[in-house]
mmCIF file of C-alpha atoms and ligand atoms in Angstrom:
data_model
loop_
_atom_site.group_PDB
_atom_site.id
_atom_site.type_symbol
_atom_site.label_atom_id
_atom_site.label_comp_id
_atom_site.label_asym_id
_atom_site.label_seq_id
_atom_site.Cartn_x
_atom_site.Cartn_y
_atom_site.Cartn_z
ATOM 1 C CA UNK A 794 169.685 115.849 39.937
ATOM 2 C CA UNK A 795 166.099 116.117 41.049
ATOM 3 C CA UNK A 796 163.817 113.405 40.154
ATOM 4 C CA UNK A 797 161.754 115.111 37.435
ATOM 5 C CA UNK A 798 159.402 112.213 37.370
ATOM 6 C CA UNK A 799 156.826 110.964 40.073
ATOM 7 C CA UNK A 800 158.361 108.502 41.839
ATOM 8 C CA UNK A 801 156.226 104.982 42.081
ATOM 9 C CA UNK A 802 154.932 105.046 45.452
ATOM 10 C CA UNK A 803 153.578 108.579 44.723
ATOM 11 C CA UNK A 804 152.245 108.027 41.226
ATOM 12 C CA UNK A 805 148.492 108.854 41.220
ATOM 13 C CA UNK A 806 147.940 105.946 38.939
ATOM 14 C CA UNK A 807 149.680 103.479 41.031
ATOM 15 C CA UNK A 808 147.091 101.713 43.037
ATOM 16 C CA UNK A 809 144.458 101.259 40.347
ATOM 17 C CA UNK A 810 147.395 100.114 37.932
ATOM 18 C CA UNK A 811 149.132 97.531 40.079
ATOM 19 C CA UNK A 812 145.736 95.937 41.652
ATOM 20 C CA UNK A 813 144.523 95.532 38.046
ATOM 21 C CA UNK A 814 147.462 94.313 36.041
ATOM 22 C CA UNK A 815 148.123 90.840 35.317
ATOM 23 C CA UNK A 816 151.060 91.050 32.937
ATOM 24 C CA UNK A 817 154.385 92.915 33.115
ATOM 25 C CA UNK A 818 156.365 93.676 29.799
ATOM 26 C CA UNK A 819 159.859 93.699 31.294
ATOM 27 C CA UNK A 820 163.186 95.065 29.587
ATOM 28 C CA UNK A 821 166.184 92.929 30.420
ATOM 29 C CA UNK A 822 169.487 94.839 30.355
ATOM 30 C CA UNK A 823 169.754 97.546 32.706
ATOM 31 C CA UNK A 824 166.279 97.042 34.175
ATOM 32 C CA UNK A 825 166.299 93.458 35.562
ATOM 33 C CA UNK A 826 169.907 92.572 35.006
ATOM 34 C CA UNK A 827 172.866 94.510 36.736
ATOM 35 C CA UNK A 828 175.903 95.260 34.513
ATOM 36 C CA UNK A 829 177.369 92.384 32.878
ATOM 37 C CA UNK A 830 173.688 91.061 32.438
ATOM 38 C CA UNK A 831 173.756 89.669 36.127
ATOM 39 C CA UNK A 832 170.600 88.669 37.811
ATOM 40 C CA UNK A 833 172.039 87.691 41.086
ATOM 41 C CA UNK A 834 173.351 91.013 41.742
ATOM 42 C CA UNK A 835 172.480 94.390 43.173
ATOM 43 C CA UNK A 836 172.310 97.551 41.405
ATOM 44 C CA UNK A 837 176.214 97.844 42.374
ATOM 45 C CA UNK A 838 176.790 94.460 41.251
ATOM 46 C CA UNK A 839 177.251 92.965 44.122
ATOM 47 C CA UNK A 840 175.890 89.306 44.992
ATOM 48 C CA UNK A 841 172.054 89.731 45.825
ATOM 49 C CA UNK A 842 169.350 87.543 45.673
ATOM 50 C CA UNK A 843 166.211 90.158 45.948
ATOM 51 C CA UNK A 844 165.649 89.822 42.130
ATOM 52 C CA UNK A 845 165.441 86.522 41.939
ATOM 53 C CA UNK A 846 163.232 86.032 45.184
ATOM 54 C CA UNK A 847 160.781 88.630 43.545
ATOM 55 C CA UNK A 848 160.819 86.530 40.488
ATOM 56 C CA UNK A 849 159.820 83.427 42.522
ATOM 57 C CA UNK A 850 156.998 85.423 44.214
ATOM 58 C CA UNK A 851 155.667 86.770 40.950
ATOM 59 C CA UNK A 852 155.677 83.405 39.563
ATOM 60 C CA UNK A 853 154.090 82.037 42.640
ATOM 61 C CA UNK A 854 151.421 84.330 42.496
ATOM 62 C CA UNK A 855 150.363 83.371 38.880
ATOM 63 C CA UNK A 856 151.457 86.846 37.153
ATOM 64 C CA UNK A 857 152.721 86.774 33.793
ATOM 65 C CA UNK A 858 156.044 88.222 33.283
ATOM 66 C CA UNK A 859 157.128 88.960 29.424
ATOM 67 C CA UNK A 860 160.688 89.806 28.220
ATOM 68 C CA UNK A 861 160.578 92.619 25.794
ATOM 69 C CA UNK A 862 164.055 93.530 24.752
ATOM 70 C CA UNK A 863 166.573 94.372 21.899
ATOM 71 C CA UNK A 864 168.261 91.249 22.141
ATOM 72 C CA UNK A 865 167.386 88.284 19.714
ATOM 73 C CA UNK A 866 164.872 85.669 20.087
ATOM 74 C CA UNK A 867 167.541 82.752 20.934
ATOM 75 C CA UNK A 868 168.529 84.978 23.910
ATOM 76 C CA UNK A 869 165.417 85.692 25.003
ATOM 77 C CA UNK A 870 164.378 81.971 24.882
ATOM 78 C CA UNK A 871 167.052 80.824 27.190
ATOM 79 C CA UNK A 872 166.639 83.529 29.376
ATOM 80 C CA UNK A 873 162.686 83.016 29.679
ATOM 81 C CA UNK A 874 163.361 79.437 30.190
ATOM 82 C CA UNK A 875 165.374 79.817 33.231
ATOM 83 C CA UNK A 876 162.896 82.238 34.723
ATOM 84 C CA UNK A 877 159.819 80.072 34.143
ATOM 85 C CA UNK A 878 158.055 82.539 31.674
ATOM 86 C CA UNK A 879 156.664 81.567 28.259
ATOM 87 C CA UNK A 880 156.209 84.442 25.912
ATOM 88 C CA UNK A 881 158.839 86.920 24.734
ATOM 89 C CA UNK A 882 159.139 89.903 22.360
ATOM 90 C CA UNK A 883 162.566 90.097 20.755
ATOM 91 C CA UNK A 884 164.442 92.729 18.649
ATOM 92 C CA UNK A 885 162.629 95.718 19.946
ATOM 93 C CA UNK A 886 159.372 94.676 19.229
ATOM 94 C CA UNK A 887 159.868 93.050 15.649
ATOM 95 C CA UNK A 888 159.781 89.412 16.659
ATOM 96 C CA UNK A 889 157.288 88.232 18.985
ATOM 97 C CA UNK A 890 157.103 84.428 20.483
ATOM 98 C CA UNK A 891 153.673 83.693 21.821
ATOM 99 C CA UNK A 892 154.617 80.611 23.656
ATOM 100 C CA UNK A 893 157.220 77.920 24.095
ATOM 101 C CA UNK A 894 157.693 76.049 21.227
ATOM 102 C CA UNK A 895 155.395 78.588 19.085
ATOM 103 C CA UNK A 896 156.682 79.981 15.685
ATOM 104 C CA UNK A 897 157.399 83.652 15.946
ATOM 105 C CA UNK A 898 155.464 86.298 14.561
ATOM 106 C CA UNK A 899 157.286 89.100 12.691
ATOM 107 C CA UNK A 900 156.317 92.882 12.569
ATOM 108 C CA UNK A 901 157.885 95.162 10.025
ATOM 109 C CA UNK A 902 156.212 98.072 10.658
ATOM 110 C CA UNK A 903 155.623 100.552 7.432
ATOM 111 C CA UNK A 904 157.712 98.086 5.089
ATOM 112 C CA UNK A 905 155.490 97.098 2.070
ATOM 113 C CA UNK A 906 155.281 93.611 0.513
ATOM 114 C CA UNK A 907 158.149 94.348 -1.654
ATOM 115 C CA UNK A 908 160.560 95.381 1.032
ATOM 116 C CA UNK A 909 162.399 91.908 1.097
ATOM 117 C CA UNK A 910 164.148 90.268 -2.013
ATOM 118 C CA UNK A 911 163.548 86.691 -2.303
ATOM 119 C CA UNK A 912 164.011 85.266 1.062
ATOM 120 C CA UNK A 913 166.023 87.817 2.719
ATOM 121 C CA UNK A 914 165.450 88.934 6.215
ATOM 122 C CA UNK A 915 164.612 92.264 7.166
ATOM 123 C CA UNK A 916 168.092 92.241 8.733
ATOM 124 C CA UNK A 917 169.526 91.365 5.461
ATOM 125 C CA UNK A 918 167.696 93.993 3.920
ATOM 126 C CA UNK A 919 168.754 96.664 6.162
ATOM 127 C CA UNK A 920 172.592 95.561 5.227
ATOM 128 C CA UNK A 921 171.468 95.513 1.422
ATOM 129 C CA UNK A 922 170.393 99.035 1.441
ATOM 130 C CA UNK A 923 173.658 100.178 2.930
ATOM 131 C CA UNK A 924 172.439 101.252 6.530
ATOM 132 C CA UNK A 925 175.725 100.280 8.191
ATOM 133 C CA UNK A 926 177.887 101.710 5.571
ATOM 134 C CA UNK A 927 176.229 105.258 5.408
ATOM 135 C CA UNK A 928 176.410 105.244 9.418
ATOM 136 C CA UNK A 929 179.996 104.062 9.501
ATOM 137 C CA UNK A 930 181.033 106.933 6.891
ATOM 138 C CA UNK A 931 179.223 109.640 8.481
ATOM 139 C CA UNK A 932 179.990 108.969 11.899
ATOM 140 C CA UNK A 933 183.440 107.090 11.726
ATOM 141 C CA UNK A 934 184.997 105.809 14.713
ATOM 142 C CA UNK A 935 181.877 106.612 17.013
ATOM 143 C CA UNK A 936 179.560 103.764 16.172
ATOM 144 C CA UNK A 937 180.069 100.048 15.484
ATOM 145 C CA UNK A 938 178.278 96.727 15.610
ATOM 146 C CA UNK A 939 177.690 95.783 19.178
ATOM 147 C CA UNK A 940 179.910 92.471 19.077
ATOM 148 C CA UNK A 941 179.238 89.789 20.055
ATOM 149 C CA UNK A 942 175.422 90.416 20.003
ATOM 150 C CA UNK A 943 175.045 91.639 16.438
ATOM 151 C CA UNK A 944 174.973 87.895 15.481
ATOM 152 C CA UNK A 945 171.995 85.511 14.951
ATOM 153 C CA UNK A 946 169.487 88.546 14.361
ATOM 154 C CA UNK A 947 166.234 88.371 12.077
ATOM 155 C CA UNK A 948 164.974 91.880 11.717
ATOM 156 C CA UNK A 949 167.170 94.497 13.504
ATOM 157 C CA UNK A 950 171.002 95.346 13.681
ATOM 158 C CA UNK A 951 172.241 96.519 17.120
ATOM 159 C CA UNK A 952 175.207 98.862 17.098
ATOM 160 C CA UNK A 953 177.147 100.877 20.027
ATOM 161 C CA UNK A 954 178.638 104.225 20.146
ATOM 162 C CA UNK A 955 177.166 107.861 20.672
ATOM 163 C CA UNK A 956 176.022 109.676 17.736
ATOM 164 C CA UNK A 957 173.469 112.447 17.448
ATOM 165 C CA UNK A 958 170.105 110.736 17.003
ATOM 166 C CA UNK A 959 168.676 113.243 14.549
ATOM 167 C CA UNK A 960 171.734 113.500 12.257
ATOM 168 C CA UNK A 961 171.798 109.700 12.157
ATOM 169 C CA UNK A 962 168.238 109.323 10.954
ATOM 170 C CA UNK A 963 168.899 111.970 8.319
ATOM 171 C CA UNK A 964 171.630 109.874 7.102
ATOM 172 C CA UNK A 965 169.497 106.459 6.988
ATOM 173 C CA UNK A 966 166.649 108.763 5.431
ATOM 174 C CA UNK A 967 168.405 108.892 2.213
ATOM 175 C CA UNK A 968 168.241 104.851 1.871
ATOM 176 C CA UNK A 969 165.898 103.147 -0.235
ATOM 177 C CA UNK A 970 164.095 101.457 2.552
ATOM 178 C CA UNK A 971 162.666 103.392 5.950
ATOM 179 C CA UNK A 972 164.900 102.385 8.742
ATOM 180 C CA UNK A 973 164.930 104.145 12.148
ATOM 181 C CA UNK A 974 167.514 104.080 14.482
ATOM 182 C CA UNK A 975 166.481 103.846 18.067
ATOM 183 C CA UNK A 976 168.591 104.738 21.141
ATOM 184 C CA UNK A 977 168.421 101.579 23.602
ATOM 185 C CA UNK A 978 170.106 103.188 26.403
ATOM 186 C CA UNK A 979 173.718 103.621 28.214
ATOM 187 C CA UNK A 980 175.667 100.304 28.155
ATOM 188 C CA UNK A 981 179.191 99.402 29.499
ATOM 189 C CA UNK A 982 180.822 97.249 27.133
ATOM 190 C CA UNK A 983 184.026 95.446 28.498
ATOM 191 C CA UNK A 984 185.995 96.204 25.227
ATOM 192 C CA UNK A 985 185.078 98.303 21.964
ATOM 193 C CA UNK A 986 186.670 99.986 19.161
ATOM 194 C CA UNK A 987 185.143 103.492 19.393
ATOM 195 C CA UNK A 988 187.296 106.384 19.620
ATOM 196 C CA UNK A 989 186.756 109.041 22.409
ATOM 197 C CA UNK A 990 183.466 107.799 23.492
ATOM 198 C CA UNK A 991 182.844 108.101 27.108
ATOM 199 C CA UNK A 992 179.052 107.271 27.233
ATOM 200 C CA UNK A 993 178.462 104.455 24.832
ATOM 201 C CA UNK A 994 174.825 103.856 24.026
ATOM 202 C CA UNK A 995 173.138 100.461 22.350
ATOM 203 C CA UNK A 996 171.317 101.621 19.138
ATOM 204 C CA UNK A 997 169.214 99.415 17.019
ATOM 205 C CA UNK A 998 168.491 99.911 13.265
ATOM 206 C CA UNK A 999 164.454 98.935 13.105
ATOM 207 C CA UNK A 1000 162.256 98.697 10.338
ATOM 208 C CA UNK A 1001 160.322 101.766 10.398
ATOM 209 C CA UNK A 1002 156.975 102.233 12.171
ATOM 210 C CA UNK A 1003 157.981 99.291 14.663
ATOM 211 C CA UNK A 1004 157.709 100.193 18.321
ATOM 212 C CA UNK A 1005 157.779 97.953 21.441
ATOM 213 C CA UNK A 1006 154.167 99.559 22.195
ATOM 214 C CA UNK A 1007 152.879 98.219 19.056
ATOM 215 C CA UNK A 1008 154.153 94.563 19.820
ATOM 216 C CA UNK A 1009 152.749 94.740 23.289
ATOM 217 C CA UNK A 1010 149.266 95.734 22.086
ATOM 218 C CA UNK A 1011 149.496 92.845 19.705
ATOM 219 C CA UNK A 1012 150.491 90.505 22.490
ATOM 220 C CA UNK A 1013 147.672 91.723 24.969
ATOM 221 C CA UNK A 1014 145.060 91.454 22.104
ATOM 222 C CA UNK A 1015 146.158 87.897 21.673
ATOM 223 C CA UNK A 1016 145.739 87.204 25.382
ATOM 224 C CA UNK A 1017 142.268 89.024 25.307
ATOM 225 C CA UNK A 1018 143.655 91.688 27.559
ATOM 226 C CA UNK A 1019 143.353 95.363 27.177
ATOM 227 C CA UNK A 1020 145.859 98.129 28.011
ATOM 228 C CA UNK A 1021 144.568 98.565 31.873
ATOM 229 C CA UNK A 1022 145.690 94.856 32.218
ATOM 230 C CA UNK A 1023 149.451 95.193 31.780
ATOM 231 C CA UNK A 1024 152.363 97.090 33.186
ATOM 232 C CA UNK A 1025 155.914 97.706 31.709
ATOM 233 C CA UNK A 1026 159.311 98.420 32.873
ATOM 234 C CA UNK A 1027 162.422 99.524 31.395
ATOM 235 C CA UNK A 1028 165.557 101.995 31.386
ATOM 236 C CA UNK A 1029 165.845 103.237 28.019
ATOM 237 C CA UNK A 1030 164.072 105.777 25.571
ATOM 238 C CA UNK A 1031 162.738 102.889 23.591
ATOM 239 C CA UNK A 1032 161.107 101.530 27.015
ATOM 240 C CA UNK A 1033 159.318 104.574 27.593
ATOM 241 C CA UNK A 1034 157.309 104.098 24.545
ATOM 242 C CA UNK A 1035 156.186 100.983 25.996
ATOM 243 C CA UNK A 1036 153.975 103.135 28.612
ATOM 244 C CA UNK A 1037 151.679 103.991 25.526
ATOM 245 C CA UNK A 1038 150.588 100.378 25.668
ATOM 246 C CA UNK A 1039 150.151 99.832 29.371
ATOM 247 C CA UNK A 1040 148.324 101.115 32.164
ATOM 248 C CA UNK A 1041 151.390 102.084 34.143
ATOM 249 C CA UNK A 1042 155.189 102.703 32.487
ATOM 250 C CA UNK A 1043 157.859 102.385 35.323
ATOM 251 C CA UNK A 1044 161.779 103.203 35.047
ATOM 252 C CA UNK A 1045 164.118 101.994 37.050
ATOM 253 C CA UNK A 1046 166.117 104.944 38.543
ATOM 254 C CA UNK A 1047 169.249 104.459 36.319
ATOM 255 C CA UNK A 1048 167.156 105.367 33.449
ATOM 256 C CA UNK A 1049 167.422 108.963 34.529
ATOM 257 C CA UNK A 1050 171.158 108.876 34.030
ATOM 258 C CA UNK A 1051 170.127 109.366 30.370
ATOM 259 C CA UNK A 1052 168.661 112.996 29.626
ATOM 260 C CA UNK A 1053 167.159 111.708 26.454
ATOM 261 C CA UNK A 1054 165.237 109.101 28.500
ATOM 262 C CA UNK A 1055 163.926 111.941 30.983
ATOM 263 C CA UNK A 1056 162.910 114.004 27.726
ATOM 264 C CA UNK A 1057 161.080 111.132 26.265
ATOM 265 C CA UNK A 1058 159.025 110.516 29.651
ATOM 266 C CA UNK A 1059 158.185 113.829 30.462
ATOM 267 C CA UNK A 1060 155.455 114.243 28.197
ATOM 268 C CA UNK A 1061 153.726 110.820 29.658
ATOM 269 C CA UNK A 1062 151.572 111.174 32.579
ATOM 270 C CA UNK A 1063 151.622 107.529 32.885
ATOM 271 C CA UNK A 1064 155.108 107.042 33.835
ATOM 272 C CA UNK A 1065 156.671 106.444 37.350
ATOM 273 C CA UNK A 1066 160.268 105.974 38.633
ATOM 274 C CA UNK A 1067 161.586 103.541 41.079
ATOM 275 C CA UNK A 1068 163.885 104.676 44.099
ATOM 276 C CA UNK A 1069 166.205 101.841 43.016
ATOM 277 C CA UNK A 1070 168.226 101.162 40.243
ATOM 278 C CA UNK A 1071 168.489 97.933 37.867
ATOM 279 C CA UNK A 1072 167.275 95.007 39.622
ATOM 280 C CA UNK A 1073 166.655 96.900 42.691
ATOM 281 C CA UNK A 1074 164.275 98.985 41.022
ATOM 282 C CA UNK A 1075 162.598 95.946 39.601
ATOM 283 C CA UNK A 1076 162.148 94.407 42.777
ATOM 284 C CA UNK A 1077 160.462 97.653 43.849
ATOM 285 C CA UNK A 1078 158.056 97.363 41.412
ATOM 286 C CA UNK A 1079 157.200 93.658 41.834
ATOM 287 C CA UNK A 1080 156.953 93.849 45.406
ATOM 288 C CA UNK A 1081 154.272 97.049 45.148
ATOM 289 C CA UNK A 1082 152.412 94.983 42.531
ATOM 290 C CA UNK A 1083 152.203 91.959 44.479
ATOM 291 C CA UNK A 1084 151.117 93.949 47.552
ATOM 292 C CA UNK A 1085 148.302 95.687 45.629
ATOM 293 C CA UNK A 1086 147.111 92.566 44.168
ATOM 294 C CA UNK A 1087 146.941 91.002 47.409
ATOM 295 C CA UNK A 1088 145.148 94.020 48.831
ATOM 296 C CA UNK A 1089 142.271 93.059 45.975
ATOM 297 C CA UNK A 1090 142.158 89.518 46.640
ATOM 298 C CA UNK A 1091 142.312 89.672 50.608
ATOM 299 C CA UNK A 1092 140.532 92.892 51.397
ATOM 300 C CA UNK A 1093 141.253 93.837 54.871
HETATM 301 MG MG1 LIG B 1237 167.592 98.258 28.716
#
């Protein structure tokens, strides 16, 4: 399939964006990590140190990486600690943790002050209004909770399956709280209970009005930085939205396996794609970023 988006190395914004940026917002699964959430592996899953070496080089250069993922904050806390990164954005932009040991900041989009009953979390409110029940009824056998990652969540639900997104959204639009379903990309669960589903996607049910891009805007404001001070990298339709909050949004090449990602990216002029998939693509971006930053600091 021809690549419909500009390659990172050819993108007209590449030099300006990479030279200026000091922060990278990065997705984890399918982007930084290979299948099975492995860091120490190439795109095909074979043992490889390239991504880890790129992380070390970025850390050494004093550049900031912030994980921005659909995973919950406990998972991101551990991953970020391992990699030497301080802040992270969990649950598709709903939970921002500004730094180690700091309290999370919650973001529930368009939900009003009466959306939550008593002490319930947004996660519990989504269950209460019947979001899981309606999807299970309308799309029986083709969507289910993404066990075991559906546990310990505060704001969003994570599901897996393959459903027509517009129809799923129409089913959710009958509920008493505005809940949006978003596609978080192709996944490869080792076991599942889906029936006749070949291409499995991760989906999130999130409070309407929350996007990863909003969370990035808030995080940049908190840092006293602007859009052109940041980059983003990911592999899914929710990651394409990150481009709206940064100078350049980068997709790793496996993102193009999903036609919905390509559709979403096609309307944006600040999206580039790497040659490499998963961690190899991430490393390609990291290497280009370091080279660009050095060219500014040590002009030849
Ligand atoms: Mg991903």
